[in-house]
PDB file of C-alpha atoms in Angstrom:
ATOM      1  CA  MET A   6      56.505 -37.057  32.857  1.00  0.00           C
ATOM      2  CA  PRO A   7      52.878 -37.416  33.988  1.00  0.00           C
ATOM      3  CA  ARG A   8      51.870 -36.640  37.540  1.00  0.00           C
ATOM      4  CA  PRO A   9      51.136 -39.561  39.857  1.00  0.00           C
ATOM      5  CA  THR A  10      47.489 -40.406  40.436  1.00  0.00           C
ATOM      6  CA  ALA A  11      45.785 -40.668  43.817  1.00  0.00           C
ATOM      7  CA  ALA A  12      45.787 -44.452  43.518  1.00  0.00           C
ATOM      8  CA  GLN A  13      49.546 -44.469  43.012  1.00  0.00           C
ATOM      9  CA  PHE A  14      50.054 -42.323  46.112  1.00  0.00           C
ATOM     10  CA  ALA A  15      47.707 -44.503  48.160  1.00  0.00           C
ATOM     11  CA  TYR A  16      49.138 -47.870  47.105  1.00  0.00           C
ATOM     12  CA  GLY A  17      52.733 -46.662  47.347  1.00  0.00           C
ATOM     13  CA  SER A  18      52.227 -45.184  50.818  1.00  0.00           C
ATOM     14  CA  ALA A  19      50.350 -48.236  52.075  1.00  0.00           C
ATOM     15  CA  THR A  20      53.119 -50.476  50.760  1.00  0.00           C
ATOM     16  CA  VAL A  21      55.805 -48.427  52.519  1.00  0.00           C
ATOM     17  CA  VAL A  22      53.974 -48.479  55.855  1.00  0.00           C
ATOM     18  CA  ALA A  23      53.033 -52.171  55.708  1.00  0.00           C
ATOM     19  CA  THR A  24      56.491 -53.252  54.553  1.00  0.00           C
ATOM     20  CA  THR A  25      58.219 -51.199  57.225  1.00  0.00           C
ATOM     21  CA  LEU A  26      56.067 -52.634  60.005  1.00  0.00           C
ATOM     22  CA  ALA A  27      56.381 -56.184  58.699  1.00  0.00           C
ATOM     23  CA  LEU A  28      60.157 -56.025  58.317  1.00  0.00           C
ATOM     24  CA  LEU A  29      60.685 -54.367  61.692  1.00  0.00           C
ATOM     25  CA  LEU A  30      58.539 -57.009  63.412  1.00  0.00           C
ATOM     26  CA  LEU A  31      60.065 -59.849  61.411  1.00  0.00           C
ATOM     27  CA  PHE A  32      63.732 -58.969  61.981  1.00  0.00           C
ATOM     28  CA  ARG A  33      63.287 -57.332  65.407  1.00  0.00           C
ATOM     29  CA  THR A  34      66.070 -54.921  64.623  1.00  0.00           C
ATOM     30  CA  GLU A  35      66.977 -52.214  67.110  1.00  0.00           C
ATOM     31  CA  SER A  36      70.140 -50.809  65.567  1.00  0.00           C
ATOM     32  CA  GLY A  37      70.144 -47.643  63.522  1.00  0.00           C
ATOM     33  CA  VAL A  38      71.674 -49.382  60.516  1.00  0.00           C
ATOM     34  CA  GLY A  39      68.982 -52.075  60.565  1.00  0.00           C
ATOM     35  CA  VAL A  40      66.169 -49.524  60.778  1.00  0.00           C
ATOM     36  CA  ALA A  41      67.733 -47.528  57.929  1.00  0.00           C
ATOM     37  CA  ALA A  42      67.990 -50.672  55.791  1.00  0.00           C
ATOM     38  CA  VAL A  43      64.358 -51.578  56.496  1.00  0.00           C
ATOM     39  CA  GLY A  44      63.217 -48.029  55.688  1.00  0.00           C
ATOM     40  CA  THR A  45      65.191 -47.934  52.447  1.00  0.00           C
ATOM     41  CA  THR A  46      63.854 -51.325  51.403  1.00  0.00           C
ATOM     42  CA  ALA A  47      60.285 -50.244  52.153  1.00  0.00           C
ATOM     43  CA  LEU A  48      60.673 -46.990  50.189  1.00  0.00           C
ATOM     44  CA  ILE A  49      62.062 -48.817  47.154  1.00  0.00           C
ATOM     45  CA  LEU A  50      59.263 -51.390  47.274  1.00  0.00           C
ATOM     46  CA  GLY A  51      56.639 -48.642  47.629  1.00  0.00           C
ATOM     47  CA  LEU A  52      58.104 -46.808  44.649  1.00  0.00           C
ATOM     48  CA  LEU A  53      58.029 -49.961  42.538  1.00  0.00           C
ATOM     49  CA  VAL A  54      54.397 -50.651  43.476  1.00  0.00           C
ATOM     50  CA  ALA A  55      53.386 -47.077  42.643  1.00  0.00           C
ATOM     51  CA  LEU A  56      55.149 -47.135  39.287  1.00  0.00           C
ATOM     52  CA  ARG A  57      53.640 -50.468  38.259  1.00  0.00           C
ATOM     53  CA  LEU A  58      50.069 -49.174  38.529  1.00  0.00           C
ATOM     54  CA  PRO A  59      48.600 -48.315  35.122  1.00  0.00           C
ATOM     55  CA  HIS A  60      47.876 -44.704  34.250  1.00  0.00           C
ATOM     56  CA  PRO A  61      44.267 -43.972  33.271  1.00  0.00           C
ATOM     57  CA  GLY A  62      43.818 -43.487  29.536  1.00  0.00           C
ATOM     58  CA  ARG A  63      47.198 -44.961  28.726  1.00  0.00           C
ATOM     59  CA  GLY A  64      47.487 -48.362  27.076  1.00  0.00           C
ATOM     60  CA  THR A  65      49.854 -50.283  24.897  1.00  0.00           C
ATOM     61  CA  ALA A  66      50.125 -49.712  21.159  1.00  0.00           C
ATOM     62  CA  GLU A  67      48.458 -53.064  20.547  1.00  0.00           C
ATOM     63  CA  GLU A  68      45.431 -52.079  22.660  1.00  0.00           C
ATOM     64  CA  ALA A  69      45.214 -48.724  20.865  1.00  0.00           C
ATOM     65  CA  GLY A  70      45.209 -50.410  17.455  1.00  0.00           C
ATOM     66  CA  ARG A  71      42.604 -52.909  18.544  1.00  0.00           C
ATOM     67  CA  THR A  72      40.350 -50.157  19.884  1.00  0.00           C
ATOM     68  CA  ALA A  73      40.552 -48.157  16.672  1.00  0.00           C
ATOM     69  CA  THR A  74      39.610 -51.257  14.678  1.00  0.00           C
ATOM     70  CA  ASP A  75      36.732 -52.008  17.052  1.00  0.00           C
ATOM     71  CA  ARG A  76      35.469 -48.431  16.762  1.00  0.00           C
ATOM     72  CA  ALA A  77      35.611 -48.551  12.972  1.00  0.00           C
ATOM     73  CA  SER A  78      33.706 -51.837  12.804  1.00  0.00           C
ATOM     74  CA  ALA A  79      31.126 -50.567  15.328  1.00  0.00           C
ATOM     75  CA  ALA A  80      30.602 -47.437  13.228  1.00  0.00           C
ATOM     76  CA  ALA A  81      30.163 -49.546  10.097  1.00  0.00           C
ATOM     77  CA  ARG A  82      27.607 -51.773  11.849  1.00  0.00           C
ATOM     78  CA  THR A  83      25.680 -48.732  13.059  1.00  0.00           C
ATOM     79  CA  HIS A  84      25.721 -47.158   9.593  1.00  0.00           C
ATOM     80  CA  HIS A  85      24.351 -50.314   7.992  1.00  0.00           C
ATOM     81  CA  ALA A  86      21.745 -50.707  10.727  1.00  0.00           C
ATOM     82  CA  LEU A  87      20.471 -47.179  10.089  1.00  0.00           C
ATOM     83  CA  GLU A  88      20.252 -47.875   6.359  1.00  0.00           C
ATOM     84  CA  GLY A  89      18.250 -51.003   7.098  1.00  0.00           C
ATOM     85  CA  ILE A  90      15.483 -49.101   8.905  1.00  0.00           C
ATOM     86  CA  GLY A  91      15.403 -46.257   6.384  1.00  0.00           C
ATOM     87  CA  ALA A  92      16.878 -43.603   8.675  1.00  0.00           C
ATOM     88  CA  ARG A  93      18.202 -40.447   7.066  1.00  0.00           C
ATOM     89  CA  GLU A  94      21.321 -38.482   7.823  1.00  0.00           C
ATOM     90  CA  ARG A  95      21.447 -36.762  11.197  1.00  0.00           C
ATOM     91  CA  VAL A  96      20.199 -33.221  11.268  1.00  0.00           C
ATOM     92  CA  PRO A  97      22.250 -30.887  13.470  1.00  0.00           C
ATOM     93  CA  ALA A  98      20.424 -29.259  16.381  1.00  0.00           C
ATOM     94  CA  ALA A  99      19.414 -25.622  16.120  1.00  0.00           C
ATOM     95  CA  ARG A 100      21.964 -23.153  17.477  1.00  0.00           C
ATOM     96  CA  SER A 101      21.060 -21.227  20.593  1.00  0.00           C
ATOM     97  CA  SER A 102      20.941 -17.452  20.340  1.00  0.00           C
ATOM     98  CA  ALA A 103      22.720 -17.096  23.721  1.00  0.00           C
ATOM     99  CA  ARG A 104      26.404 -16.322  23.517  1.00  0.00           C
ATOM    100  CA  ALA A 105      28.639 -19.156  24.655  1.00  0.00           C
ATOM    101  CA  ASP A 106      31.197 -16.956  26.411  1.00  0.00           C
ATOM    102  CA  GLU A 107      28.698 -15.306  28.792  1.00  0.00           C
ATOM    103  CA  HIS A 108      28.240 -16.539  32.317  1.00  0.00           C
ATOM    104  CA  SER A 109      24.972 -18.401  32.854  1.00  0.00           C
ATOM    105  CA  LEU A 110      23.906 -16.242  35.826  1.00  0.00           C
ATOM    106  CA  ARG A 111      24.423 -12.909  34.068  1.00  0.00           C
ATOM    107  CA  ARG A 112      21.245 -11.054  33.135  1.00  0.00           C
TER     108      ARG A 112
END
């Protein structure tokens, strides 16, 4: 199960606080049972709001299929555009002689 994002925490917490205040002011309850019911209702509503927020990088299967098709067609358009102007294959950049695992500040 993925960890909740900061937005989920923020929206869920804000929903709990706002719902609790609104219900307490609306019903003007002073009994312990009423306050417990309002608190439980607010927590459940906050949980639902937090869970309904979309996770970043996660979409439906339909969106994933559409994106793959869009990427393939964009790559084909780019390939044909490069052929049209007479561009050659890409040449890889020269490799650096510095070792990749060394720290950048080491002398």
